[in-house]
Short mmCIF file of C-alpha atoms and ligand atoms in Angstrom, two decimals:
data_model
loop_
_atom_site.label_atom_id
_atom_site.label_comp_id
_atom_site.label_asym_id
_atom_site.label_seq_id
_atom_site.Cartn_x
_atom_site.Cartn_y
_atom_site.Cartn_z
CA MET A 455 151.81 135.31 18.89
CA ASP A 456 148.49 136.64 17.68
CA VAL A 457 145.79 138.03 19.94
CA GLU A 458 143.64 134.89 19.85
CA SER A 459 146.59 132.77 21.01
CA PHE A 460 147.30 135.38 23.70
CA ARG A 461 143.74 135.00 25.00
CA GLU A 462 144.02 131.20 25.06
CA PHE A 463 147.53 131.16 26.51
CA GLY A 464 146.59 133.68 29.20
CA LYS A 465 143.48 131.74 30.21
CA ALA A 466 145.40 128.47 30.25
CA ALA A 467 148.08 130.07 32.43
CA VAL A 468 145.47 131.31 34.90
CA ASP A 469 143.94 127.80 35.04
CA TYR A 470 147.40 126.35 35.51
CA LEU A 471 148.08 128.66 38.46
CA ALA A 472 144.67 128.08 40.03
CA ASP A 473 145.24 124.28 39.89
CA TYR A 474 148.77 124.68 41.21
CA LEU A 475 147.80 126.84 44.16
CA GLU A 476 144.63 124.98 45.12
CA ASN A 477 146.51 121.64 45.18
CA ILE A 478 149.81 122.88 46.55
CA ARG A 479 149.37 121.03 49.84
CA ASP A 480 149.87 117.73 47.95
CA ARG A 481 153.32 118.68 46.72
CA GLN A 482 156.49 118.03 48.68
CA VAL A 483 157.64 121.47 49.81
CA LEU A 484 161.32 120.96 48.93
CA PRO A 485 162.29 119.56 45.52
CA ASN A 486 164.34 116.41 44.93
CA VAL A 487 166.59 117.86 42.24
CA GLU A 488 170.37 118.19 42.39
CA PRO A 489 172.31 121.30 41.27
CA GLY A 490 172.52 121.46 37.48
CA TYR A 491 169.40 119.31 36.95
CA MET A 492 167.94 121.67 34.39
CA ARG A 493 170.81 121.47 31.91
CA LYS A 494 169.79 117.88 31.27
CA LEU A 495 166.22 118.89 30.49
CA LEU A 496 166.66 121.90 28.23
CA PRO A 497 168.45 122.22 24.88
CA GLU A 498 171.77 124.02 24.67
CA GLU A 499 170.55 126.65 22.19
CA ALA A 500 167.45 128.84 22.01
CA PRO A 501 164.96 127.51 19.41
CA GLU A 502 165.54 128.75 15.90
CA GLU A 503 161.86 128.50 14.95
CA PRO A 504 158.78 129.60 16.94
CA GLU A 505 157.34 126.99 19.25
CA ARG A 506 153.69 126.40 20.20
CA TRP A 507 152.65 127.91 23.55
CA GLN A 508 151.02 124.60 24.44
CA ASP A 509 154.42 122.90 24.25
CA VAL A 510 156.06 125.60 26.31
CA LEU A 511 153.37 125.30 28.99
CA LYS A 512 153.88 121.52 29.04
CA ASP A 513 157.54 122.13 29.85
CA MET A 514 156.49 123.88 33.03
CA ASP A 515 155.64 120.42 34.36
CA ARG A 516 158.68 118.72 32.89
CA ALA A 517 161.44 121.24 33.65
CA ILE A 518 160.24 123.87 36.12
CA MET A 519 157.91 122.20 38.65
CA PRO A 520 160.43 119.50 39.67
CA GLY A 521 162.90 122.21 40.68
CA LEU A 522 160.55 124.52 42.56
CA THR A 523 160.63 125.08 46.30
CA HIS A 524 156.94 125.61 46.99
CA TRP A 525 156.93 128.88 48.92
CA HIS A 526 153.14 128.83 49.16
CA SER A 527 152.92 125.30 50.46
CA PRO A 528 151.33 125.18 53.92
CA HIS A 529 154.42 123.16 54.89
CA PHE A 530 156.77 126.05 54.16
CA HIS A 531 157.92 127.49 57.50
CA ALA A 532 161.30 128.96 56.53
CA PHE A 533 162.47 132.59 56.47
CA TYR A 534 159.38 134.82 56.47
CA PRO A 535 156.37 134.63 54.13
CA THR A 536 156.31 135.93 50.62
CA ALA A 537 152.83 137.07 49.74
CA ASN A 538 150.55 135.51 47.17
CA SER A 539 146.85 136.06 46.58
CA TYR A 540 144.51 135.95 43.63
CA PRO A 541 143.91 139.74 43.59
CA GLY A 542 147.68 140.23 43.87
CA ILE A 543 148.34 137.91 40.92
CA VAL A 544 145.73 139.61 38.74
CA GLY A 545 147.18 143.00 39.69
CA GLU A 546 150.60 141.77 38.50
CA LEU A 547 149.09 140.51 35.26
CA LEU A 548 147.36 143.79 34.51
CA SER A 549 150.44 145.78 35.44
CA ALA A 550 152.52 143.68 33.01
CA GLY A 551 149.90 144.03 30.30
CA LEU A 552 149.50 147.78 30.65
CA GLY A 553 153.28 147.99 30.79
CA THR A 554 153.51 151.66 31.77
CA ILE A 555 156.66 153.16 33.28
CA GLY A 556 155.63 155.85 35.76
CA PHE A 557 158.89 157.62 36.50
CA THR A 558 157.32 161.05 36.16
CA TRP A 559 153.73 162.06 36.75
CA MET A 560 153.36 162.75 33.03
CA SER A 561 154.84 159.39 31.98
CA SER A 562 151.81 157.68 33.54
CA PRO A 563 149.57 159.88 35.72
CA ALA A 564 147.35 157.01 36.85
CA SER A 565 150.25 154.96 38.22
CA THR A 566 151.62 157.88 40.21
CA GLU A 567 148.24 158.99 41.52
CA LEU A 568 147.13 155.48 42.50
CA GLU A 569 150.41 155.00 44.36
CA VAL A 570 149.97 158.27 46.27
CA ILE A 571 146.41 157.34 47.25
CA THR A 572 147.00 153.67 48.13
CA LEU A 573 150.03 154.54 50.25
CA ASP A 574 147.92 157.06 52.13
CA TRP A 575 145.29 154.34 52.65
CA LEU A 576 147.93 151.88 53.78
CA GLY A 577 149.68 154.41 56.00
CA LYS A 578 146.39 155.09 57.76
CA MET A 579 145.72 151.34 58.04
CA VAL A 580 148.98 150.78 59.94
CA GLY A 581 148.41 153.86 62.11
CA LEU A 582 151.22 156.06 60.78
CA PRO A 583 151.23 159.62 62.13
CA PRO A 584 149.78 162.14 59.64
CA GLU A 585 153.23 163.69 58.98
CA PHE A 586 154.07 160.61 56.87
CA LEU A 587 151.04 160.95 54.60
CA SER A 588 150.63 162.86 51.34
CA CYS A 589 147.09 163.84 52.24
CA SER A 590 148.35 165.86 55.25
CA PRO A 591 149.86 169.32 55.09
CA GLY A 592 153.67 169.16 54.94
CA HIS A 593 156.03 167.12 52.81
CA GLY A 594 155.37 163.57 53.94
CA GLY A 595 154.39 160.77 51.60
CA GLY A 596 154.73 157.16 50.59
CA VAL A 597 156.36 155.37 47.68
CA ILE A 598 156.59 151.74 46.59
CA GLN A 599 160.13 150.35 46.45
CA GLY A 600 161.14 146.98 45.06
CA SER A 601 162.32 145.64 48.40
CA ALA A 602 163.09 146.54 51.99
CA SER A 603 166.76 146.27 51.03
CA GLU A 604 166.30 149.04 48.47
CA ALA A 605 164.36 151.17 50.95
CA THR A 606 167.17 150.94 53.51
CA LEU A 607 169.83 151.71 50.94
CA LEU A 608 167.82 154.65 49.64
CA CYS A 609 167.42 156.16 53.12
CA LEU A 610 171.09 155.65 53.87
CA LEU A 611 172.06 157.45 50.66
CA VAL A 612 169.61 160.26 51.35
CA ALA A 613 170.87 160.64 54.94
CA ARG A 614 174.44 160.78 53.59
CA GLU A 615 173.53 163.42 51.00
CA ARG A 616 171.56 165.40 53.58
CA TYR A 617 174.64 165.60 55.75
CA VAL A 618 176.85 166.61 52.82
CA GLN A 619 174.41 169.24 51.55
CA ARG A 620 174.03 170.81 55.00
CA LEU A 621 177.76 170.91 55.35
CA GLN A 622 178.14 172.62 51.98
CA GLU A 623 175.48 175.15 52.88
CA LYS A 624 177.36 176.01 56.08
CA ASN A 625 180.78 176.04 54.34
CA PRO A 626 180.23 177.08 50.73
CA ASN A 627 183.98 177.20 50.11
CA LEU A 628 184.68 173.68 51.30
CA SER A 629 187.28 172.06 49.05
CA GLU A 630 186.66 168.77 47.23
CA GLU A 631 189.36 167.17 49.35
CA ALA A 632 187.84 168.36 52.66
CA LEU A 633 184.45 167.09 51.51
CA ARG A 634 185.88 163.70 50.59
CA MET A 635 187.63 163.45 53.98
CA THR A 636 184.42 164.36 55.80
CA LYS A 637 182.36 161.82 53.84
CA ALA A 638 184.87 159.15 54.79
CA LYS A 639 184.06 159.79 58.46
CA LEU A 640 180.32 159.12 58.16
CA ILE A 641 179.06 156.08 60.05
CA ALA A 642 175.72 154.24 60.32
CA TYR A 643 174.22 152.13 63.12
CA THR A 644 171.96 149.13 63.38
CA SER A 645 171.62 146.22 65.76
CA ASN A 646 173.56 142.99 65.45
CA GLN A 647 170.15 141.36 64.83
CA SER A 648 169.19 143.43 61.81
CA ASN A 649 168.74 141.88 58.39
CA SER A 650 171.76 141.20 56.19
CA SER A 651 170.41 143.79 53.74
CA VAL A 652 171.07 146.56 56.28
CA GLU A 653 174.76 145.75 56.52
CA LYS A 654 174.83 145.48 52.73
CA ALA A 655 173.32 148.97 52.42
CA GLY A 656 176.34 150.25 54.36
CA ILE A 657 178.70 148.50 51.94
CA LEU A 658 176.88 149.82 48.87
CA GLY A 659 176.54 153.32 50.28
CA ALA A 660 180.17 153.37 51.42
CA VAL A 661 179.11 154.20 54.98
CA PRO A 662 180.46 151.66 57.51
CA MET A 663 177.64 150.02 59.48
CA ARG A 664 178.29 149.65 63.21
CA LEU A 665 176.43 146.58 64.58
CA VAL A 666 175.28 147.59 68.06
CA PRO A 667 175.06 144.66 70.51
CA CYS A 668 171.52 143.78 71.62
CA ASP A 669 170.22 143.00 75.09
CA GLU A 670 168.96 139.60 76.22
CA LYS A 671 165.68 140.17 74.37
CA PHE A 672 167.56 140.82 71.12
CA GLN A 673 166.61 144.49 71.15
CA MET A 674 168.93 147.42 70.44
CA LYS A 675 168.49 149.63 73.50
CA GLY A 676 168.90 153.39 73.44
CA GLN A 677 171.73 153.21 75.95
CA ALA A 678 173.79 150.76 73.88
CA LEU A 679 173.27 152.94 70.82
CA ARG A 680 174.28 156.05 72.74
CA GLU A 681 177.48 154.39 73.97
CA ALA A 682 178.41 153.32 70.44
CA ILE A 683 177.75 156.80 69.04
CA GLU A 684 179.60 158.58 71.83
CA THR A 685 182.67 156.40 71.34
CA ASP A 686 182.64 157.03 67.60
CA VAL A 687 182.18 160.77 67.99
CA LYS A 688 185.13 160.85 70.40
CA ASN A 689 187.15 159.11 67.71
CA GLY A 690 186.24 161.74 65.13
CA LEU A 691 183.53 159.82 63.25
CA ILE A 692 180.25 161.41 62.14
CA PRO A 693 176.99 159.52 62.86
CA CYS A 694 174.69 159.72 59.85
CA ILE A 695 171.79 157.24 60.14
CA VAL A 696 170.38 154.66 62.57
CA ILE A 697 168.34 151.76 61.20
CA SER A 698 166.17 150.12 63.80
CA THR A 699 164.16 146.96 63.22
CA LEU A 700 160.61 145.99 64.06
CA GLY A 701 160.55 142.21 63.66
CA THR A 702 164.17 141.06 63.36
CA THR A 703 164.76 138.16 61.03
CA PRO A 704 166.15 135.62 63.54
CA THR A 705 163.55 136.04 66.32
CA CYS A 706 161.09 138.82 65.36
CA ALA A 707 162.37 141.11 68.14
CA ASN A 708 161.44 144.80 68.14
CA ASP A 709 163.80 147.66 68.82
CA PRO A 710 162.33 150.31 71.16
CA LEU A 711 161.79 153.18 68.72
CA GLU A 712 161.10 155.84 71.31
CA GLU A 713 164.45 155.62 73.11
CA ILE A 714 166.35 155.18 69.84
CA SER A 715 164.70 158.31 68.38
CA THR A 716 165.72 160.29 71.45
CA VAL A 717 169.36 159.41 70.79
CA CYS A 718 168.97 160.12 67.05
CA LYS A 719 167.53 163.56 67.74
CA GLU A 720 170.31 164.39 70.14
CA PHE A 721 172.99 163.60 67.56
CA GLY A 722 171.05 164.93 64.54
CA VAL A 723 170.93 161.51 62.92
CA TRP A 724 168.32 160.10 60.49
CA HIS A 725 166.19 157.35 62.06
CA HIS A 726 164.92 154.74 59.59
CA VAL A 727 162.65 151.87 60.68
CA ASP A 728 162.87 148.52 58.90
CA ALA A 729 159.62 146.71 59.68
CA ALA A 730 159.86 144.53 56.55
CA TYR A 731 157.90 141.59 57.95
CA SER A 732 156.05 142.64 61.05
CA GLY A 733 154.87 146.03 59.77
CA ALA A 734 151.87 144.25 58.26
CA ALA A 735 150.66 143.32 61.76
CA LEU A 736 150.19 147.01 62.53
CA ILE A 737 146.93 146.89 60.61
CA CYS A 738 145.65 145.21 63.80
CA PRO A 739 145.53 147.91 66.50
CA GLU A 740 146.49 145.42 69.23
CA TYR A 741 150.02 145.16 67.74
CA ARG A 742 150.69 148.89 67.47
CA TYR A 743 152.39 148.93 70.84
CA ILE A 744 155.56 147.83 69.02
CA CYS A 745 155.83 151.11 67.13
CA LYS A 746 155.48 153.45 70.07
CA GLY A 747 157.56 156.53 69.21
CA ILE A 748 157.15 156.17 65.44
CA GLU A 749 156.22 159.87 65.24
CA ASN A 750 159.83 160.80 66.01
CA THR A 751 161.40 158.73 63.22
CA ASP A 752 162.27 159.97 59.72
CA SER A 753 161.27 157.02 57.55
CA PHE A 754 159.31 153.80 57.93
CA ASN A 755 159.22 150.79 55.65
CA PHE A 756 157.35 147.49 55.51
CA ASN A 757 156.70 144.87 52.88
CA PRO A 758 153.09 144.21 51.87
CA HIS A 759 154.85 141.60 49.70
CA LYS A 760 155.74 139.64 52.80
CA TRP A 761 152.75 139.32 55.09
CA MET A 762 149.98 141.31 53.49
CA LEU A 763 148.99 139.23 50.47
CA VAL A 764 150.42 141.57 47.81
CA ASN A 765 152.66 139.61 45.46
CA PHE A 766 156.37 140.44 45.32
CA ASP A 767 157.53 143.17 44.73
CA CYS A 768 155.79 145.79 46.84
CA SER A 769 157.74 147.41 49.65
CA ALA A 770 156.06 150.48 51.12
CA LEU A 771 158.27 153.34 52.30
CA TRP A 772 157.05 156.54 53.94
CA VAL A 773 159.15 159.59 54.71
CA LYS A 774 158.32 162.68 56.68
CA ASP A 775 160.13 165.02 54.34
CA SER A 776 160.10 163.92 50.72
CA ARG A 777 162.08 167.02 49.74
CA GLU A 778 165.14 165.28 51.16
CA LEU A 779 164.63 162.34 48.78
CA VAL A 780 164.18 164.66 45.83
CA SER A 781 167.17 166.73 46.74
CA ALA A 782 169.42 163.65 46.95
CA MET A 783 168.00 161.62 44.08
CA SER A 784 167.08 164.02 41.30
CA VAL A 785 169.28 164.25 38.24
CA ASP A 786 167.49 166.24 35.57
CA ARG A 787 167.52 165.89 31.80
CA ALA A 788 165.48 167.76 29.24
CA TYR A 789 163.66 164.57 28.18
CA LEU A 790 162.44 164.03 31.75
CA ALA A 791 160.98 167.51 32.19
CA HIS A 792 157.21 168.04 31.82
CA THR A 793 154.72 170.83 32.09
CA LYS A 794 153.07 169.61 35.34
CA GLN A 795 156.25 169.33 37.35
CA ASP A 796 155.18 171.88 39.94
CA SER A 797 151.70 170.49 40.43
CA GLY A 798 152.50 168.94 43.84
CA MET A 799 152.23 165.41 42.44
CA PRO A 800 155.49 163.47 42.83
CA ASP A 801 157.82 162.47 40.03
CA TYR A 802 158.60 159.17 41.64
CA ARG A 803 161.92 158.80 39.81
CA ASN A 804 163.23 161.22 42.45
CA TRP A 805 161.98 159.02 45.31
CA GLN A 806 163.95 155.92 44.38
CA ILE A 807 167.29 154.62 43.06
CA PRO A 808 166.36 153.40 39.55
CA LEU A 809 164.77 155.54 36.90
CA GLY A 810 162.18 153.07 35.59
CA ARG A 811 159.35 151.76 37.70
CA ARG A 812 156.44 149.36 37.20
CA PHE A 813 152.79 150.03 38.00
CA ARG A 814 152.98 148.21 41.34
CA ALA A 815 150.22 150.17 43.05
CA LEU A 816 147.67 148.26 40.98
CA LYS A 817 148.16 144.97 42.83
CA LEU A 818 148.18 146.79 46.18
CA TRP A 819 144.90 148.50 45.25
CA PHE A 820 143.36 145.17 44.22
CA VAL A 821 144.35 143.48 47.47
CA LEU A 822 143.14 146.38 49.63
CA ARG A 823 139.78 146.49 47.84
CA ILE A 824 139.12 142.81 47.32
CA TYR A 825 140.07 141.77 50.88
CA GLY A 826 139.17 144.96 52.69
CA VAL A 827 140.83 145.92 55.97
CA ARG A 828 138.67 143.51 57.98
CA LYS A 829 139.70 140.38 56.04
CA LEU A 830 143.36 141.40 56.09
CA GLN A 831 143.19 141.82 59.86
CA GLU A 832 141.53 138.41 60.17
CA PHE A 833 144.31 136.90 58.08
CA ILE A 834 147.08 138.34 60.31
CA ARG A 835 145.29 137.27 63.48
CA GLN A 836 144.77 133.72 62.21
CA GLN A 837 148.43 133.39 61.30
CA CYS A 838 149.49 134.64 64.73
CA GLN A 839 147.13 132.14 66.36
CA LEU A 840 148.64 129.24 64.39
CA ALA A 841 152.08 130.16 65.77
CA ILE A 842 150.63 130.16 69.30
CA ASP A 843 149.13 126.71 68.63
CA PHE A 844 152.52 125.45 67.50
CA GLU A 845 154.14 126.82 70.63
CA GLN A 846 151.61 124.88 72.73
CA LEU A 847 152.65 121.65 71.00
CA LEU A 848 156.30 122.35 71.78
CA LYS A 849 155.40 122.96 75.42
CA SER A 850 153.70 119.56 75.58
CA ASP A 851 157.00 117.71 75.06
CA ASP A 852 159.78 118.34 77.53
CA ARG A 853 162.55 117.47 75.09
CA PHE A 854 161.98 120.90 73.54
CA GLU A 855 162.93 124.32 74.77
CA ILE A 856 161.21 127.44 73.46
CA PHE A 857 163.92 129.90 72.53
CA THR A 858 161.58 132.81 71.79
CA PRO A 859 157.81 132.44 72.25
CA ALA A 860 155.27 132.89 69.46
CA HIS A 861 155.40 136.46 68.32
CA MET A 862 153.65 137.61 65.17
CA GLY A 863 153.66 134.24 63.45
CA LEU A 864 157.18 133.13 64.44
CA VAL A 865 158.32 130.69 67.12
CA THR A 866 161.94 129.71 67.66
CA PHE A 867 162.85 126.52 69.49
CA ARG A 868 165.60 123.99 70.13
CA LEU A 869 166.15 120.57 71.57
CA LYS A 870 167.31 120.76 75.17
CA GLY A 871 170.93 119.79 75.69
CA PRO A 872 173.92 120.22 73.43
CA ASN A 873 173.68 122.19 70.20
CA GLU A 874 174.53 119.02 68.31
CA ASN A 875 170.98 117.68 68.91
CA THR A 876 169.30 120.73 67.41
CA LYS A 877 171.73 120.72 64.50
CA LYS A 878 170.91 117.08 63.80
CA LEU A 879 167.19 117.75 64.01
CA MET A 880 167.56 120.64 61.59
CA ALA A 881 169.54 118.49 59.16
CA ASN A 882 167.00 115.65 59.45
CA LEU A 883 164.10 118.01 58.75
CA GLN A 884 165.78 119.49 55.70
CA SER A 885 166.69 116.11 54.26
CA GLY A 886 163.21 114.75 55.06
CA LYS A 887 161.77 117.56 52.88
CA LYS A 888 158.29 117.22 54.37
CA ILE A 889 158.45 120.67 55.94
CA TYR A 890 160.89 123.50 55.30
CA VAL A 891 162.42 125.30 58.27
CA VAL A 892 165.69 127.15 58.68
CA GLY A 893 167.95 127.54 61.69
CA ALA A 894 169.81 130.35 63.37
CA GLN A 895 172.44 130.64 66.05
CA LEU A 896 172.09 133.14 68.87
CA ASP A 897 173.97 133.51 72.13
CA GLY A 898 175.93 130.41 71.17
CA LYS A 899 172.76 128.35 70.90
CA GLU A 900 171.47 126.59 67.80
CA MET A 901 167.76 127.02 67.25
CA ILE A 902 165.11 126.41 64.63
CA ARG A 903 162.80 129.10 63.31
CA PHE A 904 159.22 128.06 62.65
CA ALA A 905 157.28 130.75 60.76
CA ILE A 906 153.71 130.59 59.53
CA CYS A 907 154.19 131.51 55.91
CA SER A 908 151.49 130.29 53.55
CA ARG A 909 148.02 131.76 53.42
CA PHE A 910 146.86 128.12 53.02
CA THR A 911 148.30 127.02 56.38
CA GLU A 912 145.66 125.74 58.79
CA SER A 913 145.56 123.77 62.04
CA SER A 914 145.99 120.40 60.32
CA ASP A 915 149.23 121.66 58.74
CA ILE A 916 150.57 122.61 62.15
CA GLN A 917 149.81 119.06 63.28
CA PHE A 918 151.52 117.74 60.14
CA ALA A 919 154.64 119.78 60.92
CA TRP A 920 154.60 118.70 64.56
CA GLN A 921 154.36 115.00 63.65
CA GLU A 922 157.28 115.39 61.26
CA ILE A 923 159.32 117.18 63.95
CA LEU A 924 158.54 114.36 66.40
CA ARG A 925 159.53 111.71 63.83
CA GLN A 926 162.83 113.40 63.10
CA THR A 927 163.46 114.01 66.81
CA GLU A 928 163.12 110.26 67.45
CA LYS A 929 165.89 109.73 64.91
CA VAL A 930 168.13 112.24 66.69
CA PHE A 931 167.90 110.25 69.90
CA ALA A 932 167.78 106.79 68.32
CA LEU A 933 170.67 104.53 69.31
CA PRO A 934 172.90 103.66 66.35
CA SER A 935 171.79 100.39 64.70
CA LYS A 936 173.97 97.26 64.93
CA LYS A 937 174.89 97.62 61.25
CA GLN A 938 176.13 101.22 61.76
CA GLU A 939 178.16 100.15 64.79
CA ILE A 940 179.84 97.37 62.78
CA THR A 941 180.65 99.76 59.92
CA ARG A 942 182.13 102.27 62.37
CA GLY A 943 184.15 99.48 64.05
CA GLN A 944 185.64 98.53 60.68
CA LYS A 945 186.77 102.10 60.07
N1 PLP B 1594 164.46 143.41 56.80
C1 PLP B 1594 163.98 142.38 57.51
C2 PLP B 1594 163.73 142.56 58.97
C3 PLP B 1594 163.73 141.16 56.88
O1 PLP B 1594 163.27 140.13 57.60
C4 PLP B 1594 163.99 141.04 55.49
C5 PLP B 1594 163.74 139.78 54.82
O2 PLP B 1594 163.28 138.82 55.36
C6 PLP B 1594 164.48 142.15 54.81
C7 PLP B 1594 164.71 143.33 55.48
C8 PLP B 1594 164.77 142.11 53.34
O3 PLP B 1594 163.57 142.22 52.63
P1 PLP B 1594 163.57 142.39 51.04
O4 PLP B 1594 163.72 141.02 50.48
O5 PLP B 1594 162.26 143.03 50.71
O6 PLP B 1594 164.72 143.24 50.69
#
């Protein structure tokens, strides 16, 4: 492809995206395709000869669009949001075009320095204590990870290494065998409401993850954590890290950081906070009550790529002592060394699991500058209000029960009565494909999660969702038709 075609292709792609996003409300949120649909549309071999970009772009409509779930549709209410904004998209484009790999300061000074600065900006925006920031004295600082899952795994590995290194310092003559036996006794803790990625981090890091039972508000209380730790210690296990959650995935519950940190301090355990979704709300001071006690934790992570309009992937992690990351993650080679290594600027390869890294700070910088803090706060507040509006609609119909009230853009609800009704409603909604919601089961009860996900969602979309829920609810309670009864009788 020559440069003129690149200009045309790039401009056409931007137009394509602008049309797609501005008209996304008109598309059905869930696709109609069946598994394997694409095999029928694409050839079995890659093309031998070059094709025209115009033809490739046309195939977006023929082969790709029919199989897309439209995550940015205002009728998407499943999971949690994934961010999308015009500044975020342009940031991604420029990052791809510049194509730098900033694993050391020298390998791309601008990407490292912009990341240091934007994470200080962002840390201040969410009210992090100064110990987490690079601009403060000490060893704190922020780094962009690919996902909250990676951030959790990284902290678990660092906590594990920290324990091992301290042990080796105390017992320099420790044998390999004794070290292996000690490592096998390490154990991690999180609540039974934490994200699947937390349990997975335990599997990948070879540190069993104890799922601490939550209270009736789906919070992991300090006392329950203490009991779990004390029992394990009695049985010879060694607590290594606790991962608490702000904004659990099923119901957006918040673990009380202050009491959990007290227990962590007592047992010398790393305290990591996974605020993947709801961390973005901390840019609004009225939500900061959820992170009371944050100053006593060791690491804090949230995803601007979820609820803060920065396109995937951009997961912000701050640690109080970056030396612990470096000590656990650095493996040196002559080709990675450079003359500015002791300048105080990070070599981010030592703050993450992979070696390579994209210039992700660019899209964060664009979003922060082009929205500004005020517009981002407005965005979060509007989304929270839409969830409150939806909760009001549920309250207006006594067939529904609110399972957990609107909290930071999420409401969970169910149909009163047996679980079967809610299950049927869920199935009807998914096969209707007009809105996309997912379910969960807690305390033996089926419920439906309704999250405000798209930045395009407005009041009329909440009404649209409500009407669809009412329509599908009618079907749940409809008496079987004569024809169905006859068919059943014949069986
Ligand atoms: N933690 C929580 C609380 C989440 O809700 C999610 C995803 O929804 C994750 C972690 C995983 O996030 P990521 O996809 O960035 O790994």
